[in-house]
């Protein structure tokens, strides 16, 4: 099983897939690893090959995939890639080979394990994106920018950013993925992505919140408390719909103050990243 | 009284209105937009979702309905918002992504017209002054001027008017100041305006919107003696005649000491849950109310969901072959829902499905296995009796099917018979 090393981005992966397509070795036998991952460093008994990111290859690959499986196949692939699960990319290659071999969209073929796992990964990403559209909370800073930290399981920042640029088009905001140290900024007209220095993350305190921010957070807490019907109390259902892993940055479940944000940073370094589906 | 104190009183007063949806509209504004499917932003400690800022404009009320916490004869803190205060709260919460929009109801303060005018002013200021594109759900106050309803519908995404009690008799006993006509007349008006607006927009794309997410209503369950059958028949006729999007069922929460009301220790949550399951069957599974309940059996089964109870009463239809059945037949199998049925139809184009595949597709095999065959194979070697099947469904135990043979429940034919060597 030759190990194909790509640069870690979606473009790099597509280049690697296109490279493998030309090969006569059967599709099941390839494994893939991002350039800076431990799998790449470990190498493989069956040989290692580096693939350069090449835009001609990418375009050829996308055209071929869309012709075979339609735009749905490409959407499934893109979403499943962002699941950020170790070992997931091998399944993506098998899914691509199957789509090209059958020359149709195979998302309905859930009896096949590869298709089931790949569409499962894509669905997880779409599900978490939808959830975070509701659970992301912005906090107004002293300079009028709205700041929203979160720690998602999957790499959903590229899907959230365009959504909020349409929804909150008139305000400056920053969405910060504290697990991956990435952020997206919107200044009212354009989106910009940035990498965040982990050292700086610990420096966020309530001193940077605007004066009215405290007032609105208190109002929101009052509302969330009063609107619950005590004779229907069901904390199990609450946790089922809104897992505890998301509670860290929700003002209605406790004050988002300095100690919690600091704990958030140290805790996020302890939590291991999610693993691929069985 | 400051804003936080008013918010505490008026949120506490608004919480018994079950309506929570923020779906059905694709409105866009300068600040904000609606999401077609709706978005849940939070969940309260009672497990219900919060997607809208659910408030009363005022909890002062001239009516004295027996079941209501805000009734005139209750001694509780009363408050009323200023229009600007409420608009500011809505915009600030929206900017922080706490909410999809506003759900605004009110006690009847002074008169229905005065109250409805205040609700309209809040919606107008949000839409016209702040170009708010988020979701607004406005309650229609029964008895107000029809022009005010037309004004409200231009700015709201959804409107609703609560029927509360399922019959005129109960209304007379528990809410004598309300009557059926004063509730159904505005419902009819809103329904007609929605229809006209939709027809106009088919011809002129930019014709004005009127409550694009439709209208809904609420029924209180357990405060009055009506049966499940009466409630379901009422819901069915409301969906048919008024084209409602949703009927909400709210388990009666005993908040007042009143001899006209039943002395319940806790709200009838299981009954509410069964009614919602039956409501889903009416809307998405092609059932009629008279199939689920009858005069001989006017109450929904406590132990089993309505579809399973129906399946046990109608053994002549089962077992269904999952590789050949139509979508409508698959929907009738307990344990197979709308998305599982769609997945079955998609997956069987590639290969024949087994019972194990059914599980992979997300159907509840524990229930469905007793009502289907996969490639002619049934889960047990012997067809079951109704009592054994009911026992197996309640305990999840397949082995309960084997045992003393009784006259068969399912009339088997052809290939299925061959599988049993009968």
XYZ file of C-alpha atoms in Angstrom:
700
model
C 0.000 0.000 0.000
C 1.989 3.004 -1.175
C 1.612 6.060 1.045
C 0.734 9.254 -0.839
C 1.782 12.446 0.939
C -0.066 15.662 0.039
C 0.195 19.189 1.452
C -2.750 18.837 3.873
C -5.237 21.004 1.986
C -8.229 19.933 -0.093
C -6.399 21.047 -3.261
C -3.466 18.825 -2.361
C -5.755 15.862 -1.736
C -7.494 16.297 -5.104
C -4.088 16.409 -6.803
C -3.136 13.173 -5.063
C -6.440 11.520 -6.087
C -5.916 12.556 -9.687
C -2.356 11.202 -9.589
C -3.606 7.824 -8.311
C -6.336 7.626 -10.911
C -3.721 7.322 -13.643
C -2.034 4.412 -11.863
C -2.783 0.777 -12.640
C -2.642 -0.293 -8.977
C -6.123 -1.177 -7.623
C -7.872 1.688 -5.782
C -8.142 -0.166 -2.467
C -4.446 -0.157 -1.899
C -3.623 3.525 -1.507
C -3.273 5.334 1.814
C -2.982 9.093 2.188
C -1.354 11.352 4.750
C -0.988 15.107 5.142
C 2.611 16.346 4.957
C 2.883 17.472 8.594
C 1.003 14.553 10.154
C 2.549 11.762 12.285
C 1.511 9.180 9.639
C 3.686 10.940 7.068
C 6.622 11.023 9.467
C 6.217 7.293 10.208
C 6.401 6.403 6.498
C 5.276 3.109 4.987
C 6.754 -0.333 4.206
C 5.315 -0.129 0.714
C 6.959 3.089 -0.357
C 6.209 6.760 0.041
C 5.370 9.218 -2.711
C 5.024 12.992 -2.424
C 2.425 14.643 -4.660
C 2.726 18.269 -5.675
C -0.396 20.441 -5.725
C -1.154 21.027 -9.391
C -4.166 23.070 -10.495
C -4.474 21.325 -13.835
C -4.802 18.002 -12.025
C -7.370 19.490 -9.641
C -9.571 20.846 -12.427
C -9.355 17.569 -14.341
C -10.305 15.639 -11.227
C -13.274 17.899 -10.356
C -14.591 17.781 -13.942
C -14.334 13.994 -14.018
C -16.065 13.614 -10.648
C -18.904 16.007 -11.503
C -19.459 14.269 -14.817
C -19.746 10.898 -13.093
C -21.515 11.717 -9.827
C -22.960 15.186 -10.355
C -22.472 18.175 -8.023
C -23.802 16.024 -5.138
C -20.728 13.789 -5.199
C -18.378 16.770 -5.026
C -20.375 18.278 -2.156
C -20.238 14.976 -0.229
C -16.494 14.756 -0.794
C -15.793 18.338 0.284
C -17.900 18.008 3.423
C -16.429 14.614 4.346
C -12.893 16.018 3.984
C -13.672 18.719 6.540
C -14.641 16.095 9.091
C -10.931 16.170 9.949
C -10.919 12.542 11.050
C -7.664 10.572 11.090
C -7.899 7.730 8.576
C -10.861 9.325 6.807
C -9.003 10.228 3.594
C -8.557 6.565 2.571
C -12.338 6.173 2.599
C -12.640 9.334 0.464
C -10.379 7.807 -2.182
C -12.412 4.580 -2.238
C -15.612 6.639 -2.517
C -14.141 8.575 -5.468
C -13.017 5.373 -7.245
C -16.453 3.816 -6.750
C -18.229 6.909 -8.118
C -15.991 6.970 -11.191
C -16.348 3.207 -11.709
C -20.174 3.273 -11.441
C -20.355 6.566 -13.370
C -23.302 7.777 -11.296
C -24.046 9.354 -7.921
C -23.724 6.571 -5.339
C -24.803 8.487 -2.215
C -27.963 6.350 -2.020
C -26.006 3.070 -1.839
C -25.962 2.950 1.945
C -25.661 -0.845 2.037
C -22.036 -0.338 0.907
C -19.770 0.360 3.892
C -17.485 2.886 2.171
C -20.443 4.938 0.936
C -22.091 4.720 4.340
C -18.937 5.922 6.151
C -18.238 8.721 3.668
C -21.802 10.056 3.618
C -21.743 9.636 7.418
C -18.697 11.921 7.674
C -20.292 14.455 5.342
C -23.492 14.346 7.364
C -21.581 14.864 10.626
C -19.953 17.990 9.192
C -23.263 19.362 7.885
C -24.947 18.544 11.186
C -22.297 20.298 13.248
C -22.355 23.298 10.907
C -26.118 23.591 11.371
C -25.757 23.220 15.126
C -23.057 25.882 15.387
C -25.163 28.300 13.332
C -27.392 28.240 16.402
C -24.845 27.780 19.202
C -22.183 30.288 18.195
C -22.331 33.306 20.516
C -20.869 36.702 19.716
C -19.500 39.074 22.351
C -19.112 42.782 21.697
C -15.594 44.081 22.347
C -14.667 47.648 23.329
C -13.876 48.602 19.724
C -17.308 47.433 18.485
C -16.100 44.165 16.910
C -18.145 41.067 17.709
C -15.997 38.109 18.763
C -17.159 34.469 18.767
C -14.899 31.671 20.087
C -15.766 27.989 19.684
C -14.159 24.520 19.658
C -15.822 22.309 17.044
C -15.078 18.628 16.494
C -14.810 19.153 12.743
C -13.282 21.867 10.611
C -16.496 23.798 9.914
C -15.112 27.351 9.881
C -15.111 27.509 6.039
C -18.873 26.785 6.064
C -19.804 29.134 8.909
C -17.952 32.185 7.616
C -19.955 32.828 4.407
C -23.217 32.207 6.307
C -22.464 34.865 8.934
C -21.145 37.286 6.310
C -24.685 37.298 4.880
C -26.524 37.201 8.195
C -24.508 39.817 10.104
C -23.339 41.780 7.088
C -23.413 45.172 8.783
C -21.147 44.460 11.746
C -17.441 43.640 12.088
C -16.981 40.169 13.528
C -14.334 37.531 14.211
C -15.032 33.807 14.509
C -12.218 31.963 16.261
C -11.720 28.172 16.133
C -9.696 27.708 19.313
C -9.028 24.022 18.701
C -7.329 24.563 15.345
C -5.971 28.076 16.094
C -7.699 29.531 13.050
C -9.896 32.611 12.751
C -11.988 34.348 10.119
C -12.556 38.114 10.127
C -15.320 40.099 8.415
C -14.916 43.867 8.127
C -18.227 44.580 6.438
C -17.112 43.858 2.893
C -14.624 40.965 2.712
C -13.728 37.779 4.569
C -10.130 37.200 5.704
C -8.683 34.044 7.218
C -5.877 34.089 9.785
C -3.842 31.704 11.928
C -3.833 32.567 15.618
C -0.793 32.288 17.839
C -1.734 29.883 20.690
C 0.212 32.104 23.110
C -2.152 35.014 22.453
C -5.308 32.976 23.055
C -4.810 32.907 26.808
C -4.770 36.699 26.869
C -8.509 37.194 26.355
C -10.184 38.577 29.489
C -13.499 40.300 30.249
C -11.658 43.624 30.239
C -11.989 43.629 26.454
C -15.817 43.394 26.532
C -17.823 46.565 25.876
C -19.845 48.074 28.745
C -23.216 47.018 27.292
C -22.010 43.433 26.721
C -22.355 42.562 30.419
C -25.903 43.979 30.458
C -27.070 41.966 27.439
C -25.463 38.757 28.708
C -27.287 39.209 32.046
C -30.573 39.821 30.188
C -30.041 36.679 28.117
C -29.346 34.644 31.256
C -32.534 36.001 32.850
C -34.553 35.094 29.788
C -33.121 31.541 29.512
C -33.848 30.936 33.188
C -37.403 32.328 33.225
C -38.635 30.707 30.020
C -38.141 27.145 31.387
C -41.209 25.395 32.849
C -40.043 23.819 36.128
C -42.746 21.127 36.257
C -41.453 19.808 32.887
C -37.824 19.734 34.011
C -35.795 17.350 31.805
C -32.017 17.978 31.982
C -31.340 14.688 30.134
C -33.232 15.947 27.067
C -31.434 19.289 27.334
C -28.038 17.541 27.258
C -29.150 15.250 24.417
C -30.100 18.211 22.212
C -27.206 20.397 23.347
C -24.201 18.238 24.399
C -22.078 19.534 27.254
C -19.046 19.946 24.999
C -20.710 23.077 23.587
C -21.556 24.676 26.944
C -18.188 26.377 27.479
C -18.938 29.465 25.406
C -22.675 29.815 26.083
C -23.402 32.820 28.345
C -26.787 31.398 29.428
C -25.086 28.445 31.119
C -22.629 30.443 33.177
C -20.647 33.663 32.903
C -18.103 33.699 30.059
C -15.385 35.302 32.165
C -11.653 35.162 32.438
C -11.306 31.943 34.524
C -13.583 29.948 32.148
C -11.763 31.139 29.046
C -8.378 30.242 30.551
C -9.677 26.815 31.564
C -11.063 26.486 28.047
C -7.585 26.911 26.557
C -5.848 24.408 28.843
C -8.754 21.909 28.505
C -8.770 22.110 24.716
C -5.117 21.075 24.685
C -5.960 17.960 26.735
C -8.956 16.795 24.675
C -7.740 14.392 21.976
C -8.938 15.056 18.404
C -11.855 12.879 17.191
C -11.110 9.586 15.416
C -12.555 8.089 12.245
C -15.837 6.125 12.211
C -15.567 2.315 12.701
C -38.771 48.783 36.840
C -35.613 48.227 34.749
C -35.399 46.182 31.541
C -33.970 43.074 33.232
C -36.836 42.971 35.771
C -39.466 43.465 33.053
C -37.800 40.739 31.010
C -37.974 38.307 33.950
C -41.702 38.926 34.492
C -42.733 38.905 30.824
C -40.622 35.865 29.827
C -42.046 33.934 32.772
C -45.553 34.910 31.625
C -44.933 33.862 28.014
C -43.489 30.404 28.569
C -46.711 28.387 28.321
C -47.054 29.138 24.616
C -45.495 26.052 23.016
C -44.827 27.531 19.582
C -41.092 27.637 18.923
C -40.532 27.267 15.189
C -38.465 29.713 13.162
C -38.918 27.922 9.845
C -40.827 28.547 6.638
C -39.497 31.935 5.600
C -36.604 33.010 3.387
C -36.768 36.727 4.181
C -33.570 38.817 3.938
C -32.877 42.215 5.475
C -29.908 44.510 6.010
C -29.427 42.974 9.423
C -30.396 39.378 9.471
C -32.108 36.737 7.416
C -34.457 33.818 7.994
C -33.477 30.210 7.513
C -35.930 28.008 5.578
C -35.574 25.106 7.980
C -35.326 27.146 11.157
C -32.440 27.106 13.667
C -32.416 26.186 17.356
C -30.180 28.466 19.391
C -30.461 27.001 22.846
C -32.340 24.500 24.996
C -33.877 25.245 28.377
C -33.736 22.969 31.409
C -37.120 21.507 30.432
C -35.585 20.277 27.164
C -37.518 22.607 24.863
C -35.700 24.509 22.177
C -35.234 28.284 22.200
C -35.053 29.832 18.766
C -37.051 33.018 19.269
C -37.146 35.685 21.951
C -40.506 34.625 23.379
C -42.142 37.454 25.298
C -45.415 39.107 26.165
C -45.657 42.783 25.367
C -47.712 43.108 28.547
C -48.984 40.600 31.103
C -51.841 42.866 32.201
C -55.070 41.244 31.051
C -58.753 42.131 31.203
C -59.795 38.486 30.715
C -60.108 35.898 33.463
C -59.502 32.476 31.810
C -59.364 29.724 34.433
C -56.176 27.996 33.146
C -54.070 31.113 32.547
C -51.340 32.323 34.886
C -51.913 35.930 33.769
C -55.656 36.002 34.395
C -57.106 39.186 35.865
C -57.913 37.665 39.260
C -54.344 36.410 39.888
C -52.193 38.562 42.107
C -48.778 38.623 40.405
C -46.255 41.265 39.330
C -47.467 42.995 36.149
C -45.407 44.862 33.628
C -45.454 46.316 30.120
C -42.571 46.952 27.733
C -41.826 50.177 25.887
C -41.728 49.625 22.108
C -38.138 50.955 21.862
C -36.989 48.777 24.789
C -38.277 45.611 23.144
C -36.864 46.532 19.731
C -33.444 47.222 21.280
C -33.431 43.867 23.116
C -34.388 42.003 19.928
C -31.704 43.665 17.793
C -28.971 43.239 20.410
C -29.767 39.572 20.989
C -29.905 38.977 17.243
C -26.501 40.606 16.696
C -25.020 38.211 19.274
C -26.644 35.227 17.523
C -28.736 34.371 20.595
C -32.000 34.221 18.601
C -33.524 33.837 15.149
C -36.051 36.551 15.885
C -38.986 37.605 18.015
C -42.126 35.796 19.194
C -44.498 38.416 20.526
C -47.763 37.803 22.308
C -49.592 39.792 24.939
C -52.251 39.766 27.579
C -55.270 41.807 26.486
C -54.239 45.195 27.839
C -57.131 47.687 27.840
C -58.749 46.286 24.652
C -57.914 43.901 21.776
C -57.376 46.870 19.401
C -54.942 48.685 21.735
C -52.949 45.487 22.309
C -52.783 44.552 18.620
C -51.699 48.113 17.728
C -48.727 47.819 20.118
C -47.682 44.489 18.625
C -47.877 45.988 15.119
C -45.750 48.980 16.192
C -42.966 46.694 17.444
C -42.929 44.706 14.184
C -43.062 47.886 12.071
C -40.156 49.504 13.897
C -38.036 46.374 13.525
C -38.763 46.045 9.804
C -38.868 49.678 8.677
C -36.473 51.508 11.009
C -33.844 48.782 11.523
C -34.300 46.777 8.272
C -34.504 43.668 10.413
C -34.557 40.533 8.261
C -34.970 37.969 11.039
C -38.061 35.989 11.995
C -41.088 37.639 13.592
C -43.976 35.579 14.957
C -46.938 37.687 16.040
C -49.983 36.524 17.918
C -53.348 37.689 16.613
C -55.526 39.010 19.428
C -59.090 37.637 19.040
C -61.663 40.394 18.587
C -59.345 43.035 17.109
C -60.010 45.097 13.973
C -59.302 43.099 10.761
C -57.238 46.033 9.407
C -54.784 45.532 12.276
C -54.416 41.859 11.314
C -53.670 42.870 7.715
C -51.096 45.370 8.981
C -49.442 42.749 11.210
C -49.249 40.151 8.435
C -47.194 42.500 6.241
C -44.354 42.489 8.781
C -44.656 39.084 10.449
C -43.370 35.773 9.099
C -45.852 33.704 11.045
C -49.090 34.582 12.793
C -51.036 32.478 15.224
C -54.180 32.551 17.302
C -54.640 30.030 20.102
C -57.779 27.941 20.242
C -56.641 26.673 23.685
C -59.689 24.504 24.408
C -61.002 21.907 21.943
C -64.732 22.651 22.205
C -67.146 25.558 22.699
C -68.455 23.817 25.829
C -65.012 23.912 27.477
C -64.464 27.506 26.380
C -67.773 28.525 27.980
C -66.833 26.747 31.215
C -63.200 27.896 31.508
C -62.814 31.046 29.389
C -66.283 32.660 29.172
C -64.954 35.880 27.628
C -63.663 33.972 24.593
C -65.792 32.162 22.049
C -65.199 29.922 19.053
C -66.339 32.480 16.464
C -64.052 35.225 17.730
C -61.113 32.812 17.371
C -61.953 31.129 14.051
C -62.975 34.323 12.204
C -59.495 35.961 12.368
C -57.963 32.553 11.554
C -60.035 32.478 8.389
C -59.090 36.044 7.471
C -55.359 35.391 7.939
C -55.670 32.178 5.916
C -57.323 34.029 3.005
C -54.738 36.827 3.037
C -51.910 34.250 2.972
C -53.518 32.483 -0.003
C -54.000 35.740 -1.914
C -50.445 36.855 -1.257
C -49.056 33.506 -2.486
C -51.156 33.682 -5.662
C -50.033 37.274 -6.301
C -46.365 36.392 -5.855
C -46.649 33.657 -8.479
C -47.494 36.374 -11.000
C -45.491 39.307 -9.585
C -42.272 38.134 -7.960
C -41.954 41.243 -5.809
C -45.524 41.456 -4.557
C -45.593 42.056 -0.775
C -45.179 39.104 1.596
C -47.985 38.204 3.997
C -47.019 35.848 6.813
C -44.953 33.630 4.461
C -44.439 30.976 7.135
C -48.179 30.484 7.514
C -50.194 30.244 10.699
C -50.391 27.868 13.655
C -52.456 27.352 16.787
C -52.289 25.700 20.201
C -54.524 23.310 22.153
C -54.208 22.680 25.882
C -54.256 18.951 26.667
C -55.632 17.726 29.966
C -57.446 20.820 31.249
C -60.793 19.775 29.798
C -62.550 16.406 29.370
C -62.282 16.028 25.548
C -60.869 12.716 24.291
C -57.796 12.259 22.074
C -60.169 11.441 19.214
C -61.979 14.774 19.508
C -58.658 16.627 19.643
C -57.250 14.795 16.617
C -60.414 15.280 14.554
C -60.295 18.988 15.378
C -56.621 19.193 14.315
C -57.362 17.342 11.082
C -60.168 19.727 10.149
C -58.014 22.753 11.046
C -55.229 21.529 8.750
C -57.725 20.913 5.983
C -59.951 23.992 6.271
C -57.545 26.683 7.426
C -54.319 25.313 5.896
C -52.492 25.640 9.231
C -48.785 24.790 9.348
C -48.797 23.359 12.864
C -51.102 22.581 15.723
C -49.209 22.641 19.033
C -50.364 20.525 21.964
C -49.477 21.927 25.346
C -49.786 19.644 28.389
C -51.860 21.448 31.005
C -49.594 22.783 33.756
C -51.623 23.392 36.921
C -50.804 26.999 37.771
C -54.083 28.105 39.375
C -56.219 26.698 42.162
C -59.617 26.518 40.534
C -62.458 24.050 41.069
C -63.320 24.131 37.352
C -59.925 22.603 36.514
C -58.719 19.010 37.136
C -56.446 18.587 40.131
C -53.417 17.114 38.360
C -50.191 16.477 40.253
C -48.088 16.891 37.140
C -48.661 17.787 33.501
C -49.814 14.883 31.218
C -46.543 14.752 29.246
C -46.978 11.222 27.847
C -50.417 12.089 26.470
C -48.974 15.220 24.863
C -46.169 13.095 23.335
C -48.671 10.570 21.891
C -50.740 13.400 20.397
C -47.649 14.822 18.696
C -46.853 11.365 17.298
C -50.426 11.071 15.990
C -50.217 14.614 14.555
C -47.056 13.639 12.629
C -48.902 10.596 11.249
C -51.659 12.880 9.952
C -49.257 15.333 8.328
C -46.411 13.203 6.949
C -47.512 9.579 6.858
C -50.838 9.800 5.028
C -53.018 8.671 7.939
C -56.568 9.851 8.640
C -57.748 10.567 12.184
C -60.494 7.918 11.950
C -57.867 5.232 11.161
C -56.047 5.962 14.394
C -59.008 6.402 16.758
C -62.704 5.539 16.803
C -65.719 5.979 19.076
C -64.984 2.518 20.549
C -61.369 3.520 21.154
C -61.202 7.284 21.673
C -57.841 7.367 23.507
C -54.323 6.770 22.175
C -52.438 3.711 23.473
C -50.240 4.534 26.484
C -47.652 1.788 25.963
C -47.235 1.834 22.205
C -46.868 4.651 19.703
C -49.967 5.271 17.529
C -48.488 3.694 14.385
C -47.581 0.448 16.129
C -50.995 0.327 17.803
C -52.619 0.803 14.374
C -50.430 -1.934 12.845
C -51.505 -4.407 15.544
C -55.152 -3.657 14.754
C -54.562 -4.104 11.000
C -52.615 -7.348 10.575
C -54.090 -8.012 7.110
C -51.635 -5.550 5.531
C -48.458 -7.131 6.942
C -45.783 -8.377 6.462
C -44.584 -5.963 3.779
C -41.704 -6.933 1.473
C -39.168 -4.094 1.785
C -37.597 -4.777 -1.611
C -40.846 -4.308 -3.498
C -43.200 -2.171 -1.378
C -44.252 1.326 -2.423
C -43.172 4.419 -0.458
C -46.678 4.788 1.013
C -46.647 1.169 2.236
C -43.190 1.517 3.755
C -44.373 4.574 5.705
C -47.006 2.403 7.369
C -44.434 0.057 8.932
C -43.690 0.779 12.611
C -40.018 1.695 12.965
C -39.685 3.043 9.419
C -39.885 6.826 9.251
C -39.933 9.269 6.362
C -36.126 9.436 5.950
C -35.672 5.652 6.366
C -38.337 5.013 3.710
C -36.530 7.361 1.303
C -33.197 5.668 2.008
C -34.734 2.227 1.387
C -36.056 3.355 -2.002
C -32.607 4.759 -2.915
C -30.579 1.798 -1.599
C -32.630 -0.944 -3.251
C -31.760 0.410 -6.688
C -28.252 -0.952 -6.121
C -28.859 -4.256 -4.388
C -31.442 -6.371 -2.597
C -31.798 -5.407 1.064
C -31.611 -7.693 4.095
C -32.870 -7.016 7.631
C -29.302 -6.098 8.611
C -29.222 -3.495 5.816
C -32.460 -2.082 7.189
C -30.641 -1.361 10.442
C -27.747 0.296 8.611
C -30.214 2.610 6.878
C -31.454 3.889 10.223
C -34.817 2.135 10.611
C -35.748 0.932 14.103
C -35.297 -2.791 13.434
C -36.507 -3.727 16.940
C -40.003 -2.690 15.849
C -39.913 -3.034 12.070
C -38.658 -6.641 12.011
C -42.067 -8.022 13.009
C -43.867 -6.314 10.124
C -41.548 -6.846 7.147
C -39.971 -9.550 5.068
C -36.602 -9.035 3.376
C -36.270 -11.144 0.233
C -39.121 -13.294 1.510
C -37.410 -13.992 4.850
C -39.256 -13.185 8.088
C -37.612 -12.701 11.484
C -39.107 -15.877 12.953
C -40.095 -19.302 11.622
C -43.642 -18.951 12.897
C -46.181 -16.221 12.279
C -47.166 -14.473 15.527
C -50.427 -13.923 17.408
C -51.500 -10.434 18.337
C -50.788 -10.997 22.047
C -47.318 -12.445 21.416
C -46.489 -9.641 19.027
C -47.587 -6.996 21.502
C -45.421 -8.662 24.171
C -42.414 -8.745 21.813
C -42.862 -5.079 20.881
C -43.075 -3.979 24.499
C -40.077 -6.046 25.617
C -38.024 -5.988 22.388
C -37.650 -9.756 22.712
C -37.738 -11.629 19.372
C -37.584 -15.043 20.987
C -41.016 -14.423 22.451
C -42.362 -15.092 18.947
C -41.408 -18.773 19.096
C -43.557 -20.991 21.215
C -47.022 -22.482 21.277
C -48.497 -22.182 17.795
C -51.817 -20.354 17.524
C -53.999 -19.658 14.493
C -51.924 -17.313 12.425
C -52.347 -13.569 12.608
C -50.882 -12.787 9.204
C -52.428 -14.545 6.178
C -49.226 -15.526 4.405
C -49.032 -16.017 0.649
C -46.648 -17.508 -1.916
C -42.944 -17.131 -1.245
C -43.421 -16.136 2.394
C -45.275 -19.406 2.995
C -42.456 -21.364 1.432
C -40.035 -19.825 3.911
C -41.993 -21.379 6.788
C -42.456 -24.802 5.194
C -46.182 -24.526 5.936
